[in-house]
XYZ file of C-alpha atoms in Angstrom:
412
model
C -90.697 157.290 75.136
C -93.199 159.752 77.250
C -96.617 159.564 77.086
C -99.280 162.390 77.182
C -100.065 164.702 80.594
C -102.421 163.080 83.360
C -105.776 165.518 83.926
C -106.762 166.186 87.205
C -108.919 163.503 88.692
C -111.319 164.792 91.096
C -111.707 162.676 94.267
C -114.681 160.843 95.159
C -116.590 160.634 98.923
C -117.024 157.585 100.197
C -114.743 154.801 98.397
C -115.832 152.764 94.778
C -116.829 149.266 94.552
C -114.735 145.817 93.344
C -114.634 145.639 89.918
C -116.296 143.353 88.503
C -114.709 142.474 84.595
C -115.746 140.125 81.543
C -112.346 137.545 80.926
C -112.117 135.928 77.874
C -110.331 133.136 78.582
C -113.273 131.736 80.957
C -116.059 133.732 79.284
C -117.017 135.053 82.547
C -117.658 138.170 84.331
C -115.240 137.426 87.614
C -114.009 140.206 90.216
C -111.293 141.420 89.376
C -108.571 141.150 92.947
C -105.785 143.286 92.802
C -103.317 144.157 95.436
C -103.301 147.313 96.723
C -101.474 148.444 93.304
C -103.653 146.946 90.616
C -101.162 146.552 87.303
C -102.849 146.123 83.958
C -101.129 146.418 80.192
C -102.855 147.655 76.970
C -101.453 146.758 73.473
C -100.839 149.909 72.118
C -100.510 151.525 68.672
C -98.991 150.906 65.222
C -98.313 154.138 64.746
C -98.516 154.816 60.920
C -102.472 156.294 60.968
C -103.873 157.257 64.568
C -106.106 157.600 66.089
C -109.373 156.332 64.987
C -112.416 155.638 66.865
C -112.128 151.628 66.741
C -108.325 152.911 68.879
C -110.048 155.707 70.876
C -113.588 153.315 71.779
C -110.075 150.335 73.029
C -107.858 153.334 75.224
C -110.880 154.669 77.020
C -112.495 151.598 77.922
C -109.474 150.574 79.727
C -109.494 154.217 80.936
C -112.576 153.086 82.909
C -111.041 150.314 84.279
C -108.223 152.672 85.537
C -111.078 154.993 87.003
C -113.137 152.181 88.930
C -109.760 150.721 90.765
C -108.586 154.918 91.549
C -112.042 155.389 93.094
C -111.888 151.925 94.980
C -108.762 152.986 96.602
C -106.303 151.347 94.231
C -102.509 152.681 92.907
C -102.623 151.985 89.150
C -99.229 150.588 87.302
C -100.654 150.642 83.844
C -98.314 150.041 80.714
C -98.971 150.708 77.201
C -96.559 150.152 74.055
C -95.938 151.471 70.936
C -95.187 149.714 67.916
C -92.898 151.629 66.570
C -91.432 148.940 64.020
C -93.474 146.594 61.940
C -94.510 144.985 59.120
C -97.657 147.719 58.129
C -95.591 150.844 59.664
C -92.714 150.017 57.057
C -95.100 149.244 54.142
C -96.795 152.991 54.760
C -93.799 154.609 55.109
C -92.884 152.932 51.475
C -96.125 153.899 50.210
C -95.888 156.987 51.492
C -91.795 158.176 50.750
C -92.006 159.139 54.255
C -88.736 158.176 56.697
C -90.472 155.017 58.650
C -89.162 156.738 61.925
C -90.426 160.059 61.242
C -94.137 158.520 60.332
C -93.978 156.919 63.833
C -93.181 159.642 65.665
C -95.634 161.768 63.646
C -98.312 159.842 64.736
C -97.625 158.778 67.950
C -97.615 162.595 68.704
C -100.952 162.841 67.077
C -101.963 160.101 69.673
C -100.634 161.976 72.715
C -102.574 164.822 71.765
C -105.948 163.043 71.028
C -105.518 160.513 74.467
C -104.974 164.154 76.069
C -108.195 165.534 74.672
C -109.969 162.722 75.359
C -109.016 162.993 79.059
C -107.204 159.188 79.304
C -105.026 158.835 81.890
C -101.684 157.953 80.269
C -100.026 154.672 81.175
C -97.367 155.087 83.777
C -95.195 153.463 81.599
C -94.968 154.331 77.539
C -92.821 152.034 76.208
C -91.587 151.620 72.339
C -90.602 148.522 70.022
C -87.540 149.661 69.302
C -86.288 150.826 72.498
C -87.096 147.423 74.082
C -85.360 145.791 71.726
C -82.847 144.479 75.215
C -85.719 143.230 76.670
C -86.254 141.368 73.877
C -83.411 139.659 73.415
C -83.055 138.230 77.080
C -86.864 136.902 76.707
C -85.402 135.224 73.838
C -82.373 134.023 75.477
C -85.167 132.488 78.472
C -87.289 130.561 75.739
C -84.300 129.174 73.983
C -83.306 127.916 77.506
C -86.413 126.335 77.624
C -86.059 124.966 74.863
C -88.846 126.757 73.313
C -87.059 127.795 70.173
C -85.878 127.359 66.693
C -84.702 128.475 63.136
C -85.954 128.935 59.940
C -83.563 130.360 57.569
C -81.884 132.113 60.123
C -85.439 133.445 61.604
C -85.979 132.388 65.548
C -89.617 131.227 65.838
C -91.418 130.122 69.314
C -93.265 126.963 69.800
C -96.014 127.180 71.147
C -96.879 123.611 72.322
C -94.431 124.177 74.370
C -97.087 125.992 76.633
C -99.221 123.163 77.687
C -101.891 125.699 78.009
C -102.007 127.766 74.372
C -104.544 128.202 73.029
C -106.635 128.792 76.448
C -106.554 132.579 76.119
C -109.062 132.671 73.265
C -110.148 129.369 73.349
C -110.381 128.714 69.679
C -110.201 125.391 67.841
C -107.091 124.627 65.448
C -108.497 125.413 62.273
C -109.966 128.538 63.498
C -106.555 129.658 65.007
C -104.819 128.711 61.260
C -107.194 130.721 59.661
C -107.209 133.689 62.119
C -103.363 133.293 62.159
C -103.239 133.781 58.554
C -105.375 136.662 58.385
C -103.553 138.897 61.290
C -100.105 138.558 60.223
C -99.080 134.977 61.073
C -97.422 132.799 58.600
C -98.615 129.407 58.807
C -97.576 128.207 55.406
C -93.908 129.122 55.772
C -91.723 125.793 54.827
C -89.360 125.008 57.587
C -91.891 125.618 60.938
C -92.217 122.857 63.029
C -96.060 123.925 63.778
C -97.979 126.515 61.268
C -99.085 128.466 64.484
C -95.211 128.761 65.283
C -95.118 132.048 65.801
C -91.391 134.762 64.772
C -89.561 136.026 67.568
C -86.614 137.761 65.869
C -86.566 138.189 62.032
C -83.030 138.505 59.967
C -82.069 141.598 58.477
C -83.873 142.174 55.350
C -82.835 144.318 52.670
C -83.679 147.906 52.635
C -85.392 147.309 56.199
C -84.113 148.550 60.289
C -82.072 145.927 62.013
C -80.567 145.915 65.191
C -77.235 143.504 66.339
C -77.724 140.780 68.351
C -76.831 137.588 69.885
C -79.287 135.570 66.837
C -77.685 138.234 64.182
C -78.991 141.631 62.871
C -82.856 141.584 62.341
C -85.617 142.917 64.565
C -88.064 141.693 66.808
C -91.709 139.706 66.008
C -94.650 141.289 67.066
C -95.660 138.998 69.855
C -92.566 139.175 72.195
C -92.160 143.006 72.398
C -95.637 143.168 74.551
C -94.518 139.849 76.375
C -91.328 141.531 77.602
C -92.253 144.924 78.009
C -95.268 143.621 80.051
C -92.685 141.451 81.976
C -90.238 143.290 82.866
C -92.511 146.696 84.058
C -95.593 144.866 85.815
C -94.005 141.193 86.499
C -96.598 138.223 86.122
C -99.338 137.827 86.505
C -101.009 141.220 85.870
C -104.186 141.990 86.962
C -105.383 142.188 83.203
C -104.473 142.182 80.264
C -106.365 144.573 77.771
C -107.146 145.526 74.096
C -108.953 145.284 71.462
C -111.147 142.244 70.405
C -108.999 141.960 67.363
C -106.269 141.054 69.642
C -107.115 138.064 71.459
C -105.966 135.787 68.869
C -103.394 135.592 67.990
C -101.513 138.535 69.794
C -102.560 137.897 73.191
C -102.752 134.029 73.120
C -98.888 133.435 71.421
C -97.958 136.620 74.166
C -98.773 134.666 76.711
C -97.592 131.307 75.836
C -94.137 133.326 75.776
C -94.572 134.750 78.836
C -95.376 131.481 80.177
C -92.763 129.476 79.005
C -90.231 132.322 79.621
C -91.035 132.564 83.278
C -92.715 129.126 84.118
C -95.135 131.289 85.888
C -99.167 130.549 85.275
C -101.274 132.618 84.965
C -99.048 135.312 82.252
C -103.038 137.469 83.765
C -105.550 136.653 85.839
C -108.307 139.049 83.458
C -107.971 138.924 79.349
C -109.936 141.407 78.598
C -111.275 142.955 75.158
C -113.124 145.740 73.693
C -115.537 145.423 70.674
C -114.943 146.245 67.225
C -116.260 149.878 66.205
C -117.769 149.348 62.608
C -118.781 152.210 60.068
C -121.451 151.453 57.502
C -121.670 147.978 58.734
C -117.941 147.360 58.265
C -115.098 147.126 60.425
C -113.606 150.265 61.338
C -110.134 149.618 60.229
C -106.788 150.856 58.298
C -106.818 148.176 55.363
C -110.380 148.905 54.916
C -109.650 152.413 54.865
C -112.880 153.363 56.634
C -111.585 155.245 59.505
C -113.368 158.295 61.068
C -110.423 159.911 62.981
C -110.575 161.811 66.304
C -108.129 164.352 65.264
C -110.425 164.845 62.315
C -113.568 164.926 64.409
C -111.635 167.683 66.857
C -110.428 170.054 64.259
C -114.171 169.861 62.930
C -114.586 171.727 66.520
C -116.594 168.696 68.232
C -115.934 168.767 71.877
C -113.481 165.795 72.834
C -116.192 165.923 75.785
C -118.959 164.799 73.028
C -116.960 161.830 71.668
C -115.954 160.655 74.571
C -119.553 160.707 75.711
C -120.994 158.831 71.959
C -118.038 156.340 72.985
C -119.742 155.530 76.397
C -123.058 155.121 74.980
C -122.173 151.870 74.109
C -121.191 149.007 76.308
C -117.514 148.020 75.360
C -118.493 144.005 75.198
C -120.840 144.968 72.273
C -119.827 145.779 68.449
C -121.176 149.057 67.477
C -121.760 151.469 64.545
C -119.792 154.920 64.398
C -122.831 157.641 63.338
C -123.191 161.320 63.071
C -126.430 160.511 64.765
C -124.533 159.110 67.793
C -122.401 161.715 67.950
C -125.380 164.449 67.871
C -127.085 162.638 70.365
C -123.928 162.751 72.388
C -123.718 166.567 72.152
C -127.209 167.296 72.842
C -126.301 164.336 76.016
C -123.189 167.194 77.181
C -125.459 170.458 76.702
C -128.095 168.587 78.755
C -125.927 167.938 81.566
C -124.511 171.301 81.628
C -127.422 173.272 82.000
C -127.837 170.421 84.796
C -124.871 171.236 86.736
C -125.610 175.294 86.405
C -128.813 175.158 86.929
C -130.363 176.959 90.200
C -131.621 174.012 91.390
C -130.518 170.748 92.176
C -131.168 167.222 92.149
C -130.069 165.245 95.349
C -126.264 164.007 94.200
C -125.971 161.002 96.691
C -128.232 158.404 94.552
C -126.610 159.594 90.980
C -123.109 158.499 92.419
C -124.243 155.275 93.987
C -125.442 154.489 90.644
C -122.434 155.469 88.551
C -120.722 153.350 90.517
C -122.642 150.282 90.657
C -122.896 150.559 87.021
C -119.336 150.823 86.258
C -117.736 148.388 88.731
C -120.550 145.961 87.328
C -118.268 145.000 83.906
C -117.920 148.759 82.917
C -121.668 149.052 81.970
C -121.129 152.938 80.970
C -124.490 153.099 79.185
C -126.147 152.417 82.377
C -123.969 155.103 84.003
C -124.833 157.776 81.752
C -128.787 156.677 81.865
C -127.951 157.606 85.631
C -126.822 161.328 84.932
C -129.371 161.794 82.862
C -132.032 160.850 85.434
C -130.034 163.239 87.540
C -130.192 166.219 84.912
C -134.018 165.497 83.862
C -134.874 165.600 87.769
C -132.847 168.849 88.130
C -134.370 170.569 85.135
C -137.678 169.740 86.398
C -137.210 171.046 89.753
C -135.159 174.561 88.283
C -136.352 177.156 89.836
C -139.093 175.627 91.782
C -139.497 176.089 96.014
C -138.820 173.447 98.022
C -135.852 172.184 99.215
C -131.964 171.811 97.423
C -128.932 169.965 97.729
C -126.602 173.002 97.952
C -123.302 170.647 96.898
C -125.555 168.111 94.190
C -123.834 170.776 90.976
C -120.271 170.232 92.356
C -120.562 166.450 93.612
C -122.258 165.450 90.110
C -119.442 167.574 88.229
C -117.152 165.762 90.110
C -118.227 161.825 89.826
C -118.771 163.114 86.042
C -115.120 163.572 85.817
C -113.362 161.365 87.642
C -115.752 158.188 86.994
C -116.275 158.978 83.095
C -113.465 161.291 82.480
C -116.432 163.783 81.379
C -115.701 167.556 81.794
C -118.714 169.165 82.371
């Protein structure tokens, strides 16, 4: 599967900071310490309605991250799946009378195109359910070595106990995790399972539903083990961090490492878990059983500048839940035109300071709405001075552009 082009990424003087990254599983903001190629892996889509702005608020937050190690001097290995066989995608391709593979690659392509508006830097490697269905299968083959598996009714489950250290990814009690479980497409009431938060690996043929041969029988692969062996076998363990949504941590990311664990006998699966906030609308959850979803597409064949929503995305810190507004988004625009008439302005602002900041704010746990408080100092300072004697910094329009672009992914 191929991913989306990479924009040009303007290079920086001077070199970027550590970054400096909130991880769940300690509820700390540590350094993060990669090598000189930093790896990271972001859950991807379910592609059967993209991309909204709870997706687009996840992809370029860990675009930032991506941006801070470039400008510190790293190489970035950065995967991403797709889901591109599941539960939901199958039930809205029912719904729908659309062909379940046709939906997926529908809106996958609809993803491409708004992650390429949106200036994200696509993941090196793009990788789809379905095509790592191999992978799969040999992480399966591991865990049953280890002893780490069983049936029910023919379905392969993973136990988790057998990772002496689940359940230290999000850190949750039992009865939270059964209850979370249950509500993000676990099935802890299934007779037969050994441990409710047992969690499918490979699921038997069903009728009317893909399947693929294997080794356990024709079925298709759980949800968990597809990231766990895509993230294996293209970064290795551990990776610098792990990344998505908030929605994610439990139980996706806790049951994909416990695999990864137990597969490998390798701690830690990553040495970061790290997850964006939830973007609400109307006080609700921005999600696809809700229904609430204000899409990007949407947004962009309105005519708002990708530019603009990138820019209402930054105004909030990623760590915090926030409200999707047509206020925020105005404010965002009117942010843009501000710092345009900045940048061509006849005068100038010294550029030095505003990049300092930028960066400071950003390696320090991606605070973006500090960063952009920065520019705008910048552009107030400029607009003041317009046209005014005295002296200029003759490269402040083009070095402000530039930390604009490659530091925010901003095109001014």
């Amino acid at each position: 599967m191929h991913s989306w082009p990479r924009p040009d990424v303007p290079s920086l003087p001077g070199a970027g900071l550590p970054l400096r990254l909130h991880d769940t599983s300690t509820s700390e903001v540590r350094a993060t310490a990669p090598g000189e190629i930093a790896t990271m892996y972001v859950c991807g889509i379910t592609p059967y309605d993209a991309t909204h702005m709870g997706h687009a608020a996840t992809y370029v937050t860990f675009d930032l991250v991506q941006r801070v190690w470039l400008d510190a001097g790293h190489e970035v290995h950065y995967v991403q799946n797709v889901t591109d066989v599941d539960d939901p995608l199958l039930a809205r391709a029912l719904e729908t009378g659309d062909d379940w593979m046709a939906l997926a690659d529908r809106e996958t392509q609809l993803f491409r195109e708004d992650m390429t508006d949106l200036a994200v830097i696509p993941p090196r490697h793009y990788i789809g359910a379905v095509e790592s269905i191999p992978a799969v299968l040999r992480y399966i083959e591991k865990l049953r070595a280890a002893g780490a598996v069983y049936a029910v009714d023919g379905d392969l489950y993973f136990r988790v106990r057998a990772d002496e250290r689940f359940g230290s990814v999000a850190n949750l009690p039992d009865h939270e995790m059964l209850r979370v479980f249950a509500e993000r497409g676990g099935d802890p009431d299934r007779p037969g399972k050994e441990d409710p938060l047992d969690c499918l690996l490979w699921q038997l043929e069903r009728p009317g539903e893909p399947a693929w041969d294997s080794p356990f029988g024709r079925g298709r692969p759980g949800w968990h083990i597809e990231c766990s062996a895509i993230a294996l076998d293209h970064l290795g363990s551990p990776i610098d961090v792990q990344g998505g949504g908030s929605d994610l941590a439990f139980p996706h990311h806790e049951m994909g490492a416990s695999e990864a664990q137990v597969a490998t006998s390798d701690w830690p699966y990553a040495r970061h878990y790290t997850h964006a906030a939830m973007v609400r609308l109307d006080g609700e959850k921005m999600s696809k059983s809700r229904g609430n979803l204000v899409f990007v597409s949407t947004l962009r064949h309105a005519g708002h500048d990708p530019n603009a929503i990138r820019l209402a995305i930054l105004a909030h810190h990623y760590r915090t839940d926030w409200d999707w507004t047509d206020e925020g988004l105005a404010e965002a625009e009117a942010r843009l035109q501000a710092w345009r008439d900045a940048v061509d302005a006849p005068g100038a602002a010294p550029a030095q300071p505003v990049l300092d900041a930028v960066r400071a704010r950003l390696a320090d746990d991606l605070d973006a709405p500090g960063a952009l408080a920065a520019v705008d100092r910048w552009a107030e300072n400029t607009r003041l001075r317009s046209g005014a004697a005295g002296a200029d910094d003759p490269d402040a329009h083009l070095l402000v552009r530039d930390l604009v672009d490659a530091l925010l992914g901003v095109r001014l």
